[in-house]
Coordinates of C-alpha atoms in Angstrom, one line a residue:
M1 CA -0.4 -17.2 4.5
T2 CA -1.5 -20.0 6.8
P3 CA -2.7 -19.2 10.4
A4 CA 0.2 -21.1 11.9
V5 CA 2.7 -18.9 9.9
R6 CA 0.9 -15.7 10.9
A7 CA 1.0 -16.8 14.6
A8 CA 4.7 -17.4 14.4
R9 CA 5.6 -14.0 13.1
P10 CA 7.1 -11.4 15.4
A11 CA 4.9 -8.7 16.9
P12 CA 4.7 -5.5 14.8
L13 CA 6.8 -2.4 15.6
A14 CA 5.0 0.6 17.1
E15 CA 2.2 1.9 14.8
P16 CA -0.9 4.0 15.2
A17 CA -4.2 2.1 16.0
R18 CA -6.7 1.8 13.2
E19 CA -9.0 4.5 14.8
D20 CA -6.0 6.9 15.1
L21 CA -5.2 6.8 11.3
R22 CA -5.6 10.3 9.9
L23 CA -6.2 10.9 6.2
E24 CA -3.9 13.9 6.0
V25 CA -1.0 11.9 7.5
V26 CA -1.6 8.9 5.3
L27 CA -1.8 11.1 2.2
G28 CA 1.4 12.9 3.3
A29 CA 3.2 9.6 3.5
L30 CA 1.9 8.6 0.1
S31 CA 2.8 12.0 -1.5
D32 CA 6.3 10.9 -2.2
P33 CA 6.6 8.9 -5.5
L34 CA 9.1 6.5 -4.0
R35 CA 6.9 5.7 -1.0
L36 CA 3.8 5.5 -3.3
G37 CA 5.8 3.0 -5.4
I38 CA 6.8 0.9 -2.4
V39 CA 3.1 0.6 -1.3
R40 CA 1.9 -0.1 -4.8
K41 CA 4.5 -2.9 -5.3
L42 CA 3.5 -4.5 -2.0
L43 CA -0.2 -4.3 -3.0
L44 CA 0.3 -5.8 -6.4
E45 CA 3.1 -8.2 -6.0
S46 CA 3.0 -9.3 -2.3
P47 CA -0.4 -8.6 -0.8
E48 CA -0.2 -11.3 1.9
T49 CA 3.5 -11.5 2.6
D50 CA 5.8 -9.0 4.4
R51 CA 8.9 -8.2 2.5
P52 CA 12.4 -7.0 3.4
C53 CA 13.8 -3.7 2.2
G54 CA 16.1 -5.4 -0.3
W55 CA 13.1 -7.1 -2.1
F56 CA 12.1 -3.8 -3.6
G57 CA 15.3 -3.4 -5.6
I58 CA 15.6 0.3 -4.9
D59 CA 19.0 1.8 -5.5
R60 CA 19.2 4.3 -2.6
P61 CA 21.3 4.5 0.5
K62 CA 20.1 2.3 3.4
S63 CA 19.6 5.4 5.6
T64 CA 17.3 6.9 3.0
L65 CA 15.2 3.7 2.6
T66 CA 15.0 3.4 6.4
H67 CA 13.6 6.9 6.6
H68 CA 10.9 6.1 3.9
F69 CA 9.9 2.8 5.5
K70 CA 9.7 4.4 9.0
L71 CA 7.6 7.3 7.7
L72 CA 5.1 4.8 6.0
R73 CA 4.9 2.8 9.3
E74 CA 4.4 5.8 11.5
A75 CA 1.7 7.1 9.2
G76 CA -0.1 3.8 9.5
V77 CA 0.2 2.8 5.9
T78 CA 2.5 -0.2 6.5
R79 CA 3.2 -2.6 9.3
Q80 CA 6.8 -3.6 10.0
R81 CA 8.1 -6.6 11.9
Q82 CA 11.7 -7.3 13.1
Y83 CA 13.1 -10.6 12.0
G84 CA 16.6 -10.7 13.6
L85 CA 18.5 -7.8 11.9
E86 CA 15.9 -7.5 9.1
R87 CA 12.7 -5.5 9.1
R88 CA 9.9 -6.6 6.8
S89 CA 7.0 -4.5 5.7
E90 CA 3.4 -5.1 4.5
V91 CA 0.5 -2.8 3.8
R92 CA -2.2 -2.4 6.5
T93 CA -4.8 -3.3 3.9
E94 CA -7.7 -4.1 6.3
D95 CA -7.1 -1.0 8.4
L96 CA -6.8 1.4 5.5
D97 CA -9.8 -0.1 3.7
A98 CA -11.9 0.3 6.8
R99 CA -10.9 3.9 7.5
F100 CA -10.5 5.2 3.9
P101 CA -12.5 3.0 1.4
G102 CA -11.2 3.2 -2.1
L103 CA -7.8 4.7 -1.2
L104 CA -5.8 1.6 -1.9
D105 CA -7.6 1.0 -5.2
L106 CA -6.2 4.4 -6.3
V107 CA -2.7 3.4 -5.2
R108 CA -3.0 0.1 -7.1
A109 CA -4.1 2.0 -10.2
W110 CA -1.3 4.6 -10.0
T111 CA 1.6 4.4 -12.3
P112 CA 4.5 6.9 -12.4
G113 CA 3.5 9.9 -14.4
S114 CA -0.1 8.8 -14.8
R115 CA -3.2 10.9 -14.1
L116 CA -5.9 9.3 -12.2
G117 CA -9.5 10.3 -13.0

């Protein structure tokens, strides 16, 4: 993403500061397979672009998805921006790598039903 495009994006919604990220809260957010899959998809398929909820192709009620995306944001795993009526999400890669080195590598390597390690 070019610097001009980054500068034109809306400000992020409320989220914890990097220094306030807590491992137990981040792991709690990632403990649900649906949320873990959301983060993994963003990391693998859209590492530099924020994506709307519909991009994920998840067949769940909107209220359920809103809950999951809000939980990820409030835990500090994702960053959300409001574009009109649409919210788009991206993983807070730099913040999470700085606070918890290697965590996102585990998320990238995860597949449903797999055992890591």
